[in-house]
Every structure is written in C-alpha cells, then in structure tokens.
Short mmCIF file of C-alpha atoms in Angstrom, two decimals:
data_model
loop_
_atom_site.label_atom_id
_atom_site.label_comp_id
_atom_site.label_asym_id
_atom_site.label_seq_id
_atom_site.Cartn_x
_atom_site.Cartn_y
_atom_site.Cartn_z
CA MET A 90 147.02 30.53 54.73
CA LYS A 91 149.10 30.47 51.57
CA LEU A 92 152.85 30.13 51.98
CA ALA A 93 155.41 30.90 49.29
CA ILE A 94 159.02 29.86 49.24
CA ILE A 95 160.86 32.27 47.01
CA ASN A 96 163.22 30.60 44.58
CA ILE A 97 165.86 32.94 43.25
CA ASN A 98 168.08 30.02 42.25
CA ASN A 99 170.51 30.42 45.06
CA GLY A 100 170.30 27.04 46.65
CA ASN A 101 168.81 25.62 49.78
CA ILE A 102 165.24 25.79 48.52
CA MET A 103 164.54 22.11 49.05
CA SER A 104 165.76 22.10 52.64
CA VAL A 105 163.26 24.82 53.51
CA ALA A 106 160.55 23.07 51.49
CA ASN A 107 161.28 19.72 53.16
CA MET A 108 160.96 21.27 56.57
CA VAL A 109 157.69 23.05 55.77
CA ASP A 110 156.46 19.81 54.27
CA SER A 111 157.30 17.89 57.44
CA LEU A 112 155.03 20.28 59.33
CA ASN A 113 152.18 19.27 57.03
CA CYS A 114 151.90 22.76 55.73
CA GLU A 115 151.18 23.44 52.10
CA TYR A 116 153.50 25.71 50.20
CA GLU A 117 154.43 26.74 46.74
CA ILE A 118 157.92 27.35 45.42
CA ILE A 119 157.58 30.46 43.31
CA GLU A 120 159.85 31.78 40.62
CA ASP A 121 157.60 34.49 39.26
CA PRO A 122 157.75 37.69 41.36
CA ARG A 123 154.28 38.76 40.20
CA LYS A 124 152.73 35.81 42.04
CA LEU A 125 154.12 36.86 45.42
CA ILE A 126 151.23 39.15 46.36
CA GLU A 127 148.75 36.24 46.19
CA PHE A 128 150.41 34.70 49.28
CA ASP A 129 149.99 35.46 52.97
CA LYS A 130 153.47 34.44 53.97
CA ALA A 131 156.77 34.21 52.22
CA ILE A 132 160.15 32.71 53.09
CA LEU A 133 163.29 33.94 51.37
CA PRO A 134 166.11 31.46 51.89
CA GLY A 135 169.55 32.78 51.22
CA VAL A 136 172.91 31.28 50.51
CA GLY A 137 175.74 32.83 48.60
CA SER A 138 177.66 36.02 48.30
CA PHE A 139 175.83 39.33 48.74
CA ASP A 140 176.26 40.73 45.23
CA LYS A 141 175.32 37.45 43.55
CA VAL A 142 172.20 37.15 45.64
CA ILE A 143 171.28 40.82 45.19
CA SER A 144 171.57 40.59 41.42
CA ARG A 145 169.20 37.62 41.51
CA VAL A 146 166.74 39.34 43.83
CA GLU A 147 166.65 42.62 41.89
CA PRO A 148 163.71 41.58 39.66
CA TRP A 149 161.82 40.85 42.91
CA SER A 150 162.59 44.16 44.58
CA GLU A 151 159.41 46.03 43.76
CA TYR A 152 157.19 42.97 44.47
CA LEU A 153 158.94 42.26 47.76
CA HIS A 154 158.44 45.89 48.73
CA ARG A 155 154.75 45.71 47.93
CA PHE A 156 154.48 42.44 49.88
CA ILE A 157 156.00 43.78 53.09
CA GLN A 158 153.99 47.00 52.86
CA ALA A 159 150.72 45.03 52.64
CA GLU A 160 148.76 44.37 55.78
CA ASN A 161 148.51 40.87 57.27
CA LYS A 162 151.46 39.55 55.30
CA LYS A 163 154.45 37.99 57.03
CA PHE A 164 157.91 37.64 55.64
CA LEU A 165 160.86 35.53 56.83
CA GLY A 166 164.38 36.14 55.52
CA ILE A 167 167.02 33.53 56.26
CA CYS A 168 170.76 34.29 56.40
CA VAL A 169 171.60 36.28 53.25
CA GLY A 170 167.81 36.48 52.84
CA LEU A 171 167.96 38.65 55.97
CA GLN A 172 171.14 40.51 55.04
CA MET A 173 169.84 41.66 51.69
CA LEU A 174 166.97 43.56 53.37
CA PHE A 175 169.56 46.09 54.59
CA SER A 176 170.96 48.94 52.53
CA GLU A 177 174.57 47.85 52.07
CA SER A 178 177.08 45.13 52.86
CA GLU A 179 180.83 45.09 53.34
CA GLU A 180 180.79 41.88 51.32
CA GLY A 181 179.71 43.52 48.08
CA LYS A 182 179.44 46.68 46.07
CA LYS A 183 175.77 46.43 45.19
CA LYS A 184 173.05 48.20 47.12
CA GLY A 185 170.77 46.07 49.23
CA LEU A 186 166.98 46.23 49.19
CA SER A 187 167.04 48.91 51.93
CA PHE A 188 163.82 47.76 53.61
CA ILE A 189 165.55 47.98 56.99
CA PRO A 190 167.88 50.85 57.91
CA GLY A 191 171.33 49.52 58.70
CA LYS A 192 174.38 47.77 57.34
CA VAL A 193 175.89 44.33 56.96
CA LYS A 194 179.40 44.07 58.38
CA LYS A 195 182.20 41.53 58.36
CA ILE A 196 182.58 39.52 61.57
CA ASN A 197 185.36 41.07 63.60
CA HIS A 198 188.45 39.25 62.59
CA GLU A 199 191.04 40.83 64.85
CA ASN A 200 190.92 37.91 67.24
CA ARG A 201 192.94 35.29 65.37
CA SER A 202 191.56 32.40 67.39
CA LEU A 203 188.15 33.31 66.02
CA LYS A 204 187.63 31.44 62.78
CA VAL A 205 185.53 33.08 60.09
CA PRO A 206 182.99 32.00 58.87
CA HIS A 207 181.18 31.56 62.16
CA MET A 208 180.11 28.03 61.44
CA GLY A 209 178.31 25.52 63.57
CA TRP A 210 175.75 25.22 66.33
CA ASN A 211 175.38 28.05 68.75
CA THR A 212 172.89 29.07 71.39
CA ILE A 213 171.25 32.47 71.27
CA CYS A 214 171.12 35.09 74.00
CA ASP A 215 169.42 38.39 74.85
CA GLN A 216 166.26 36.83 73.54
CA LYS A 217 163.20 39.03 73.41
CA GLU A 218 159.63 38.10 72.84
CA SER A 219 158.94 37.51 69.20
CA GLY A 220 156.39 35.56 67.22
CA ILE A 221 159.02 33.08 66.10
CA PHE A 222 160.41 32.28 69.58
CA LYS A 223 157.39 30.65 71.14
CA GLU A 224 157.16 27.15 72.56
CA PHE A 225 160.83 26.42 73.10
CA ASP A 226 161.08 24.32 76.27
CA GLU A 227 164.85 24.55 76.35
CA ASN A 228 167.29 27.19 75.26
CA PRO A 229 167.32 26.66 71.49
CA ARG A 230 170.50 26.16 69.48
CA PHE A 231 170.75 26.85 65.81
CA TYR A 232 173.10 26.16 62.92
CA PHE A 233 174.98 29.25 61.84
CA VAL A 234 177.19 29.74 58.84
CA HIS A 235 178.13 33.29 57.95
CA SER A 236 181.04 35.69 57.65
CA TYR A 237 178.90 38.84 57.79
CA HIS A 238 176.31 40.04 60.26
CA VAL A 239 173.59 42.67 60.25
CA VAL A 240 173.86 45.87 62.23
CA PRO A 241 170.46 47.61 62.29
CA GLU A 242 170.30 51.32 63.02
CA ASP A 243 167.46 50.70 65.41
CA GLU A 244 168.66 48.27 68.07
CA SER A 245 165.12 47.70 69.31
CA ILE A 246 164.31 45.49 66.31
CA VAL A 247 166.88 42.88 67.49
CA THR A 248 165.08 39.89 69.02
CA SER A 249 168.15 37.75 69.82
CA ARG A 250 171.90 37.72 69.62
CA VAL A 251 174.64 35.15 69.34
CA LYS A 252 177.96 35.30 71.10
CA TYR A 253 180.91 34.86 68.78
CA GLY A 254 183.68 37.08 70.01
CA GLU A 255 181.34 40.04 70.18
CA LYS A 256 177.58 39.62 70.33
CA LEU A 257 176.14 39.45 66.83
CA VAL A 258 172.53 39.90 65.78
CA ALA A 259 170.90 36.47 65.45
CA SER A 260 167.35 37.60 64.67
CA ILE A 261 165.20 40.66 64.10
CA GLU A 262 161.56 41.56 63.94
CA TYR A 263 160.70 44.73 62.05
CA LYS A 264 157.10 45.55 61.11
CA ASN A 265 155.94 42.33 59.42
CA ILE A 266 159.47 41.12 58.63
CA TYR A 267 161.15 38.36 60.56
CA GLY A 268 164.78 37.73 59.86
CA VAL A 269 167.19 35.09 61.18
CA GLN A 270 170.93 34.90 60.62
CA PHE A 271 170.98 31.16 61.38
CA HIS A 272 169.51 28.35 59.31
CA PRO A 273 166.29 27.01 60.90
CA GLU A 274 165.97 24.56 58.00
CA LYS A 275 169.19 22.91 59.20
CA SER A 276 168.53 23.13 62.93
CA HIS A 277 166.69 19.92 63.78
CA LYS A 278 163.73 20.32 66.14
CA PHE A 279 164.71 23.88 67.13
CA GLY A 280 164.41 25.03 63.54
CA LYS A 281 161.20 23.10 63.11
CA ILE A 282 159.60 24.87 66.04
CA LEU A 283 160.73 28.24 64.69
CA ILE A 284 159.32 27.58 61.22
CA LYS A 285 156.12 26.30 62.78
CA ASN A 286 155.87 29.52 64.77
CA PHE A 287 156.31 31.53 61.59
CA ILE A 288 153.59 29.51 59.85
CA ASN A 289 151.27 30.19 62.81
CA ALA A 290 152.36 33.80 63.35
CA MET B 163 178.98 29.28 72.88
CA LEU B 164 179.84 27.78 69.55
CA ARG B 165 179.85 24.03 69.91
CA PRO B 166 182.69 22.09 68.38
CA ARG B 167 181.27 19.72 65.78
CA LEU B 168 181.49 15.96 65.66
CA ILE B 169 180.55 14.91 62.15
CA PRO B 170 179.63 11.39 61.07
CA LEU B 171 181.55 10.71 57.87
CA LEU B 172 179.74 8.25 55.64
CA LEU B 173 181.34 6.70 52.60
CA LEU B 174 179.17 5.90 49.65
CA GLU B 175 180.13 3.10 47.33
CA GLU B 176 177.55 2.98 44.58
CA GLU B 177 174.27 2.81 46.54
CA ARG B 178 175.68 1.35 49.71
CA LEU B 179 177.43 2.81 52.69
CA VAL B 180 180.77 1.28 53.55
CA LYS B 181 183.52 1.84 56.02
CA THR B 182 187.13 1.57 55.00
CA LYS B 183 190.39 0.94 56.74
CA LYS B 184 193.11 3.26 55.45
CA PHE B 185 190.67 4.13 52.70
CA SER B 186 190.55 0.61 51.30
CA ASN B 187 189.17 -2.81 52.44
CA SER B 188 185.62 -1.53 52.44
CA VAL B 189 183.06 -3.19 54.68
CA TYR B 190 179.32 -2.80 54.13
CA ILE B 191 177.65 -0.91 56.94
CA GLY B 192 174.17 -0.18 55.71
CA ASP B 193 171.66 1.52 53.52
CA PRO B 194 172.40 5.26 53.16
CA ILE B 195 168.83 6.52 53.51
CA ASN B 196 168.18 4.56 56.67
CA THR B 197 171.56 5.41 58.17
CA VAL B 198 171.12 9.13 57.58
CA LYS B 199 167.64 8.93 59.05
CA ILE B 200 169.05 7.37 62.22
CA PHE B 201 171.76 10.02 62.54
CA ASN B 202 169.12 12.73 61.94
CA GLU B 203 167.06 11.32 64.82
CA LYS B 204 170.15 11.41 66.98
CA GLU B 205 170.34 15.13 66.15
CA VAL B 206 173.95 15.04 65.04
CA ASP B 207 175.73 18.34 64.49
CA GLU B 208 176.32 17.80 60.82
CA LEU B 209 176.78 14.98 58.37
CA MET B 210 179.28 14.29 55.61
CA ILE B 211 178.64 11.95 52.71
CA VAL B 212 181.50 11.13 50.38
CA ASP B 213 181.12 9.09 47.23
CA TYR B 214 184.78 8.31 47.55
CA LEU B 215 185.33 6.39 44.31
CA CYS B 216 183.11 8.64 42.17
CA THR B 217 186.00 10.38 40.40
CA SER B 218 188.47 7.50 40.13
CA LYS B 219 185.85 5.07 38.78
CA LYS B 220 184.45 7.83 36.52
CA ARG B 221 180.97 7.46 37.94
CA GLU B 222 178.16 9.98 37.78
CA ILE B 223 177.06 11.90 40.87
CA GLN B 224 174.05 10.06 42.28
CA PHE B 225 171.65 13.01 42.43
CA ASN B 226 168.54 10.90 42.98
CA LEU B 227 170.01 9.09 45.92
CA ILE B 228 171.29 12.36 47.39
CA LYS B 229 167.84 13.90 47.00
CA GLU B 230 166.34 11.03 48.98
CA ILE B 231 169.03 11.20 51.64
CA VAL B 232 168.60 14.95 52.13
CA GLY B 233 164.80 14.80 52.01
CA GLU B 234 164.26 13.83 55.59
CA SER B 235 167.16 15.34 57.39
CA PHE B 236 167.18 18.74 59.01
CA MET B 237 170.87 19.31 59.55
CA PRO B 238 173.75 20.54 57.47
CA ILE B 239 174.96 17.91 55.03
CA THR B 240 178.23 18.04 53.14
CA TYR B 241 178.62 16.09 49.94
CA GLY B 242 181.88 15.12 48.29
CA GLY B 243 182.74 13.02 45.28
CA GLY B 244 182.92 13.66 41.55
CA VAL B 245 182.13 17.37 41.72
CA SER B 246 183.86 19.13 38.85
CA THR B 247 181.37 21.67 37.46
CA LEU B 248 179.46 24.64 38.78
CA LEU B 249 176.28 23.16 37.33
CA SER B 250 176.55 19.98 39.38
CA MET B 251 177.22 22.14 42.44
CA GLU B 252 174.12 24.21 41.81
CA LYS B 253 172.09 21.03 41.52
CA LEU B 254 173.44 19.73 44.83
CA PHE B 255 172.74 22.98 46.66
CA PHE B 256 169.24 23.07 45.24
CA LEU B 257 168.61 19.58 46.68
CA GLY B 258 169.56 20.90 50.09
CA ILE B 259 173.25 20.04 50.33
CA GLU B 260 174.82 22.68 52.55
CA LYS B 261 178.47 22.34 51.67
CA ILE B 262 180.46 20.68 48.94
CA SER B 263 183.77 19.08 49.61
CA MET B 264 186.25 18.91 46.78
CA GLN B 265 189.52 17.15 46.48
CA THR B 266 190.62 16.10 43.00
CA GLN B 267 189.22 19.20 41.33
CA ALA B 268 190.93 21.45 43.88
CA LEU B 269 194.30 19.74 43.34
CA ILE B 270 194.08 19.71 39.56
CA ASN B 271 192.59 23.16 39.18
CA PRO B 272 192.69 25.42 42.25
CA ASN B 273 191.05 28.14 40.17
CA PHE B 274 187.91 26.07 40.31
CA VAL B 275 187.81 26.59 44.07
CA GLN B 276 187.85 30.31 43.44
CA LYS B 277 185.11 30.13 40.84
CA ALA B 278 182.96 28.01 43.12
CA ALA B 279 183.50 30.33 46.09
CA GLU B 280 182.59 33.35 43.99
CA GLU B 281 179.45 31.66 42.81
CA PHE B 282 178.22 30.02 46.01
CA GLY B 283 180.19 31.74 48.78
CA SER B 284 183.20 30.41 50.70
CA GLN B 285 181.01 29.02 53.47
CA ALA B 286 179.77 26.33 51.08
CA ILE B 287 183.19 25.14 49.91
CA ILE B 288 185.40 22.62 51.71
CA VAL B 289 188.74 21.56 50.33
CA SER B 290 189.52 18.07 51.53
CA ILE B 291 193.11 16.82 51.65
CA ASP B 292 194.31 13.26 52.21
CA LEU B 293 197.49 13.29 54.22
CA LYS B 294 199.86 10.36 54.45
CA LYS B 295 203.09 9.83 56.26
CA ASP B 296 205.92 8.10 54.47
CA PHE B 297 208.53 5.71 55.79
CA PHE B 298 210.71 8.50 57.03
CA GLY B 299 207.93 10.33 58.84
CA ASN B 300 207.49 12.98 56.14
CA TYR B 301 203.94 13.97 55.26
CA TYR B 302 202.66 14.12 51.73
CA ILE B 303 199.33 14.80 50.04
CA LYS B 304 197.92 11.71 48.42
CA SER B 305 195.24 11.46 45.80
CA ARG B 306 193.82 8.68 43.71
CA ASN B 307 193.66 10.98 40.73
CA PHE B 308 196.61 13.35 41.03
CA PRO B 309 200.36 12.96 41.64
CA ASN B 310 201.46 13.05 45.27
CA GLN B 311 202.42 16.49 46.55
CA LYS B 312 204.74 17.46 49.30
CA TYR B 313 202.76 18.67 52.31
CA ASP B 314 203.37 22.02 53.93
CA THR B 315 201.08 24.61 55.51
CA ALA B 316 201.64 27.00 52.58
CA TYR B 317 200.16 24.45 50.22
CA ILE B 318 197.03 24.24 52.38
CA LYS B 319 196.86 27.98 52.91
CA LYS B 320 196.73 28.48 49.16
CA PHE B 321 193.23 26.92 49.11
CA VAL B 322 192.03 29.41 51.70
CA ASP B 323 193.32 32.22 49.48
CA TYR B 324 191.37 30.70 46.59
CA GLY B 325 188.23 30.87 48.73
CA ALA B 326 187.79 27.61 50.60
CA GLY B 327 185.62 28.28 53.63
CA GLU B 328 186.80 25.18 55.46
CA ILE B 329 189.71 22.81 55.16
CA GLN B 330 189.39 19.14 55.91
CA ILE B 331 192.44 17.01 56.57
CA ASN B 332 192.10 13.25 56.48
CA PHE B 333 194.85 11.26 58.15
CA ILE B 334 194.50 8.34 55.82
CA ASP B 335 197.03 6.01 57.49
CA ARG B 336 194.86 6.26 60.59
CA ASP B 337 191.49 5.79 58.85
CA GLY B 338 189.55 3.03 60.61
CA THR B 339 192.44 2.20 62.94
CA PHE B 340 191.28 3.87 66.21
CA LYS B 341 194.87 5.11 66.63
CA GLY B 342 193.84 8.64 67.53
CA LEU B 343 194.10 11.84 65.47
CA ASP B 344 197.45 13.36 64.54
CA HIS B 345 197.64 16.19 67.04
CA LYS B 346 200.97 17.48 65.76
CA ILE B 347 199.41 18.40 62.43
CA ILE B 348 196.25 19.75 64.05
CA THR B 349 198.22 22.12 66.26
CA GLU B 350 200.47 23.22 63.44
CA LEU B 351 197.67 23.95 60.96
CA ALA B 352 195.34 25.57 63.48
CA SER B 353 197.86 28.28 64.26
CA GLU B 354 198.32 29.08 60.57
CA ILE B 355 194.87 28.74 59.00
CA ASP B 356 192.07 31.24 59.64
CA VAL B 357 189.10 29.22 58.40
CA PRO B 358 187.51 26.36 60.35
CA LEU B 359 189.43 23.07 60.19
CA ILE B 360 187.96 19.60 60.15
CA PHE B 361 190.14 16.60 60.89
CA SER B 362 189.38 12.95 60.36
CA GLY B 363 191.09 9.61 60.54
CA GLY B 364 191.68 7.56 63.65
CA LEU B 365 189.40 9.19 66.23
CA ASN B 366 189.30 6.80 69.19
CA SER B 367 187.70 8.58 72.14
CA LEU B 368 185.93 11.69 73.33
CA GLU B 369 189.23 12.63 74.95
CA ASP B 370 190.83 12.53 71.50
CA PHE B 371 187.99 14.73 70.17
CA LYS B 372 188.40 17.18 73.01
CA ASN B 373 192.16 17.37 72.47
CA ALA B 374 191.60 18.12 68.78
CA ILE B 375 189.30 20.99 69.72
CA ASP B 376 191.73 22.28 72.35
CA ASN B 377 194.47 22.17 69.72
CA GLY B 378 192.46 24.47 67.46
CA SER B 379 190.29 22.20 65.37
CA SER B 380 186.70 23.36 64.77
CA ALA B 381 185.37 19.93 63.98
CA VAL B 382 186.23 16.27 63.81
CA ALA B 383 184.73 13.92 61.27
CA ALA B 384 184.52 10.30 62.23
CA GLY B 385 183.49 7.02 60.61
CA SER B 386 184.45 3.96 62.59
CA PHE B 387 184.14 5.67 65.96
CA LEU B 388 180.43 6.35 65.33
CA VAL B 389 179.65 3.25 63.32
CA PHE B 390 181.35 0.30 64.95
CA ARG B 391 181.17 -1.00 68.43
CA GLY B 392 183.54 -3.14 70.46
CA LYS B 393 186.47 -5.29 69.45
CA ASN B 394 184.35 -7.34 67.02
CA GLN B 395 183.51 -4.17 65.19
CA GLY B 396 179.82 -4.95 64.86
CA VAL B 397 177.87 -2.17 63.17
CA LEU B 398 176.09 -0.01 65.71
CA LEU B 399 175.46 3.62 64.94
CA SER B 400 176.04 5.84 67.92
CA TYR B 401 176.46 9.50 68.69
CA PRO B 402 177.78 10.55 72.05
CA LYS B 403 176.26 13.23 74.22
CA ILE B 404 179.10 15.62 74.79
CA ASN B 405 179.31 17.86 77.79
CA TYR B 406 180.22 21.20 76.25
CA ASP B 407 180.87 22.89 79.57
CA LEU B 408 184.18 21.04 79.81
#
C-alpha cells in the first residue's frame, strides 16, 4: 500500500505525517500532482480559508478527479480538505472541486452564546458504520476547529454528526472518499485509531 | 457536547521551560520536549507554548526546538513569541503548530492580524492580551514592547474585527499566585465577544475553572496549577480528570 500526503502548502502537513509515522506506516509527502495516481491512498489535510485553499488546490483538480474515479483508491479529506470537495462555500467566491454535490455553510450564528469558530473537543453522534469508525471501544471525541460546515445534498453519505447548536456533519463517506470535519491528527488516540482505519480500509 | 478546554501554558526561556510569578521571577520546571511528551500522554485538551521573552530580547524563533516538541504530540498546540512575519507563521504551521498567538505584533500593527487571518484563517490566530490592574483598580493593557493602553471591551473587540479567531486574556497580577481568575472581566468580555475566549492567570481550583466556563469562557490556560504541587511548590505535572456532566 502506498500512501500519499498531499502538500498544497497550507499547513498541518507534519502533524498528519507524524501521526502516520507513529503508526509505522510509510508515506510520501507529494507536491507534484502528476505523482498522485501512483498511490493507493491519499490524505488531503486542510487548514485555511476556502478561497486560499481552493486556489492552491486548483492545479491538482484534474489529478484528484482521476484519483477518486480510479478503482481501489481511497481518499481522506480533513477539514477544509473535506469542504473543498463540495461545489461552493459561503466562505469564499471561488468554486469548489464539485466532487460531492452540496454546499459549505457558515455555522448558525443566531445563538449569541454559541461561539464561532466551533473550537475544541467534541463527541460525535448519529454514527453510522463506516470504514474509518472501526475499533473504537469508547465513544470517540475529536478536536474540531471550523466556522463552516458541509451540507451534502444526499444525506445518506453522512456517517456522523456533531452537536453544536444544531447538528453539523462531522464525517462523510461517498464512493471512495472519506471526509472528516474534525482533525484526527490532533485527536490523540481517537485520531490515531481513525487514521489507522483509513490506512487499513 | 463541546468540552471546555483546560490548556497547560508552558513558558519557554531559551531552551528551558520556566514558570513565572506575575510574569517575572522565573523558576526552572523542566525540559520542554519531555514535558510536552508527558502532557501528551495525559491526553490534555490542548497545549500552549510561549517563548515569552523572544520579542523583548530580540531572539529568533526556535524552529528546531518547536519541530521536536510538536513531533510526538497529537493534540492542538499553540505557539506564541516573536512572530512578526507571515513567512515565520507559515513555517510554524508546516511544523504542525495549530494556532499562533500574537501580542506585540497585534498591538503595534493590528493590520497584521488581518493579513494573518486572511492568509491562514481566523481559527489559527489568537490575540493575547496582558491585563493589569493599577493602584486604583483600573485595568490597563501591559506589554514589554509597547506603551500601556487603557483597557476596554471595544479595544479587545477591535482584534476580532481584524480577524482574531480567539482572544486570550492573561491576568498578569495573578500569574503564579493561585488567587483565582478575575471573574468580573470574564463575565464582562464573554457577553461582548463572539469568538472563543481563553483566560489565564491565577487558576487555583477546578471550581475556579468551572466558574470561568459558566461565566462564558471557552477555555482556561494554566501554568502553576498544572505544574506545581502543594505549598512547597515542587514540580509535579498533573492534569485533572474533569467530570463534564456537571
């Protein structure tokens, strides 16, 4: 199994790499989109504002598309790495990658006691079976930090939610794409199990 | 539910970790890499490392040390100290730093907060303010590198408008004193500020922590409370198990 961590210069690469490394799994940090297809699995970490990240991922668009269309490949998008798979975001003007039908919306801010960003450790709910949610012996909690959340057109792709005012999408599974709104690379043993599941998926 | 965060606040002085009282009189508490490793094993919510003399002593950011510190920890880590360029921020984020706390730069040049937020997103930017009370009970903003400013909520709010994703307030007269947090300020700011607030300085009990959360704080950062033990103040790192169903 060959694992790629996609580096589009938007931070957080080493955290993901450190975690993969701690699982004794080999990986390569790739900066050349043309190499992507050589790998079986790819992780796209994401930090930053939507438009900034989209402009950096644009050169990857066609290669990412080819990757997720290919059989036996698995893809994991983290945070903005998940959000950019959708077609548009209230955070920016640019178009997303549009791999998954749906939108990215601002966390409901009407409730003043609700601070935005949603930042910190939260448990997930409405969990469905998914390749990345195996082997948790307690209800996992994850580190979240986001002001926007994904709203897929097809609700059935949602594999877990997180309660923050309303229930927001915490993870999805769509074809061979896994996506998580939280940061497994910052979520201690819970994140480690999830990344391990992805590696073994 | 979203858990309120209790954040160990570690002060870096060159390559050592120290703990201060009222932000001076530093006492050596340990080696940073080992200390962070211990807190990582305790599965702390988050960690904050501040190279607190970096700007005033005109030192360089210790990227190599930070790289080592971050290497084995799987939790969000905030770094503060000497950050004044987007390039140094990019380097820190690449190493795995989750959030950057800025103080001097934010005071001198609030536009930098905006630039940083546009580049890296608000969620990665903390503006940290040292608050002090004068003889007459008036609060003011103190800095080693910038003239004192009168404190009011509007002054703090301005940083949120510039794009700070979190505001940290340090009660520096209470630092290391175990006197408890300043709940008057917590309550006042929490009703005015929409982004998460972190308070530090003086935490003395879980009750104090819980009160801060009830008063609207999202997180409390603590040094002495998690580092020292007992009246003799021997170094013993600890991290309480908190019952979040309270």
